[in-house]
Amino acid sequence: DDIGIDLAETGAVLSHEKLIEKRQRNGQCLTCGQKCFKKKALYFNKNIISDAVLDRLEPITLDGKVLEGRCLICKPQTQEELNERVAQLAARMAAKLALESADRETRPPSTLSS
């Protein structure tokens, strides 16, 4: 099994199930423990829910380690996925350039005052 050993606050070794639960709660890769998500606390109005705080996990990206919450150490991208991502980025860039070009064309020429 690829799951590492982790310790509870008491120093006892966590069981496989408890280790998985802890990593999931903390936004870590279930296999290696790499941080893949960050916690974002949501606070509610005290009138609606009494002092309730809920944690929501947001995917993170770390160059070469994590891509949008996916641990690249344990689950590397296939060549097909890499090609698809490059195509998506190229399409986004082309759309951005087209918007910038259209914006320049619709702007009135600037006038210089002396």
Coordinates of C-alpha atoms in Angstrom, one line a residue:
D1 CA 0.0 0.0 0.0
D2 CA 1.3 3.5 -0.9
I3 CA -0.3 5.2 2.1
G4 CA 2.3 6.5 4.5
I5 CA 2.1 6.4 8.3
D6 CA 0.8 9.4 10.2
L7 CA 0.4 10.0 13.8
A8 CA -2.5 11.2 15.9
E9 CA -2.1 14.2 18.3
T10 CA -1.5 11.6 21.0
G11 CA 1.4 10.1 19.1
A12 CA -0.5 6.9 18.3
V13 CA -0.2 5.5 14.7
L14 CA -3.4 6.3 12.8
S15 CA -5.3 3.4 11.2
H16 CA -5.6 3.3 7.4
E17 CA -9.2 4.5 7.6
K18 CA -8.4 7.4 10.1
L19 CA -5.4 8.5 7.9
I20 CA -7.7 8.7 4.8
E21 CA -10.3 10.7 6.8
K22 CA -7.7 13.1 8.2
R23 CA -6.1 13.7 4.7
Q24 CA -9.6 14.2 3.2
R25 CA -10.6 16.7 5.9
N26 CA -7.3 18.6 5.5
G27 CA -7.5 18.8 1.7
Q28 CA -4.5 16.5 1.1
C29 CA -3.9 13.8 -1.5
L30 CA -5.3 10.6 0.0
T31 CA -2.2 8.6 -1.2
C32 CA 0.8 10.8 -0.5
G33 CA -0.5 13.6 1.7
Q34 CA 0.4 16.5 -0.8
K35 CA -1.8 19.5 -0.1
C36 CA -4.3 19.7 -3.0
F37 CA -7.0 21.9 -1.6
K38 CA -7.2 24.9 0.7
K39 CA -9.9 25.4 3.3
K40 CA -12.1 28.4 2.9
A41 CA -14.3 29.1 5.9
L42 CA -17.9 30.2 5.3
Y43 CA -19.5 32.2 8.1
F44 CA -23.2 32.5 8.4
N45 CA -25.4 35.2 10.0
K46 CA -25.9 34.4 13.7
N47 CA -29.7 34.9 13.2
I48 CA -29.8 32.1 10.6
I49 CA -27.4 29.6 12.1
S50 CA -26.0 30.1 15.5
D51 CA -22.3 30.7 15.3
A52 CA -21.9 28.1 12.5
V53 CA -18.7 27.9 10.6
L54 CA -18.4 25.4 7.7
D55 CA -15.2 24.6 5.8
R56 CA -15.2 24.4 2.1
L57 CA -12.3 23.0 0.2
E58 CA -11.1 24.9 -2.9
P59 CA -8.7 23.2 -5.4
I60 CA -5.2 24.7 -5.7
T61 CA -2.5 24.6 -8.3
L62 CA 1.2 24.2 -7.4
D63 CA 3.6 24.1 -10.4
G64 CA 4.6 20.5 -11.1
K65 CA 2.9 19.1 -8.0
V66 CA -0.9 19.9 -8.1
L67 CA -3.2 21.0 -10.9
E68 CA -6.6 22.2 -9.9
G69 CA -6.7 19.9 -6.9
R70 CA -5.2 16.9 -8.7
C71 CA -2.0 15.5 -7.2
L72 CA 0.4 15.2 -10.2
I73 CA 2.8 13.1 -8.1
C74 CA 0.3 10.3 -7.7
K75 CA -1.8 10.9 -10.8
P76 CA 0.3 12.5 -13.5
Q77 CA -1.4 13.8 -16.6
T78 CA -1.5 11.7 -19.7
Q79 CA -0.1 13.1 -23.0
E80 CA -3.7 13.4 -24.2
E81 CA -4.7 15.5 -21.2
L82 CA -1.6 17.7 -21.6
N83 CA -2.5 18.2 -25.3
E84 CA -6.1 19.1 -24.4
R85 CA -4.9 21.6 -21.7
V86 CA -2.6 23.3 -24.2
A87 CA -5.4 23.6 -26.7
Q88 CA -7.7 25.1 -24.0
L89 CA -5.0 27.6 -23.0
A90 CA -4.4 28.5 -26.7
A91 CA -8.1 29.1 -27.3
R92 CA -8.4 31.3 -24.2
M93 CA -5.4 33.3 -25.3
A94 CA -6.8 33.8 -28.8
A95 CA -10.1 34.9 -27.4
K96 CA -8.4 37.4 -25.1
L97 CA -6.3 38.8 -28.0
A98 CA -9.5 39.1 -30.1
L99 CA -11.2 41.1 -27.3
E100 CA -8.2 43.4 -26.9
S101 CA -8.0 44.0 -30.6
A102 CA -11.8 44.8 -30.9
D103 CA -11.5 47.1 -27.9
R104 CA -8.6 49.0 -29.5
E105 CA -10.7 49.4 -32.7
T106 CA -13.8 50.8 -31.0
R107 CA -11.9 53.3 -28.8
P108 CA -11.9 56.9 -30.1
P109 CA -8.5 58.2 -31.0
S110 CA -6.9 60.0 -28.2
T111 CA -6.4 63.7 -28.6
L112 CA -3.3 65.5 -27.3
S113 CA -3.8 68.9 -25.8
S114 CA -1.0 71.4 -25.5

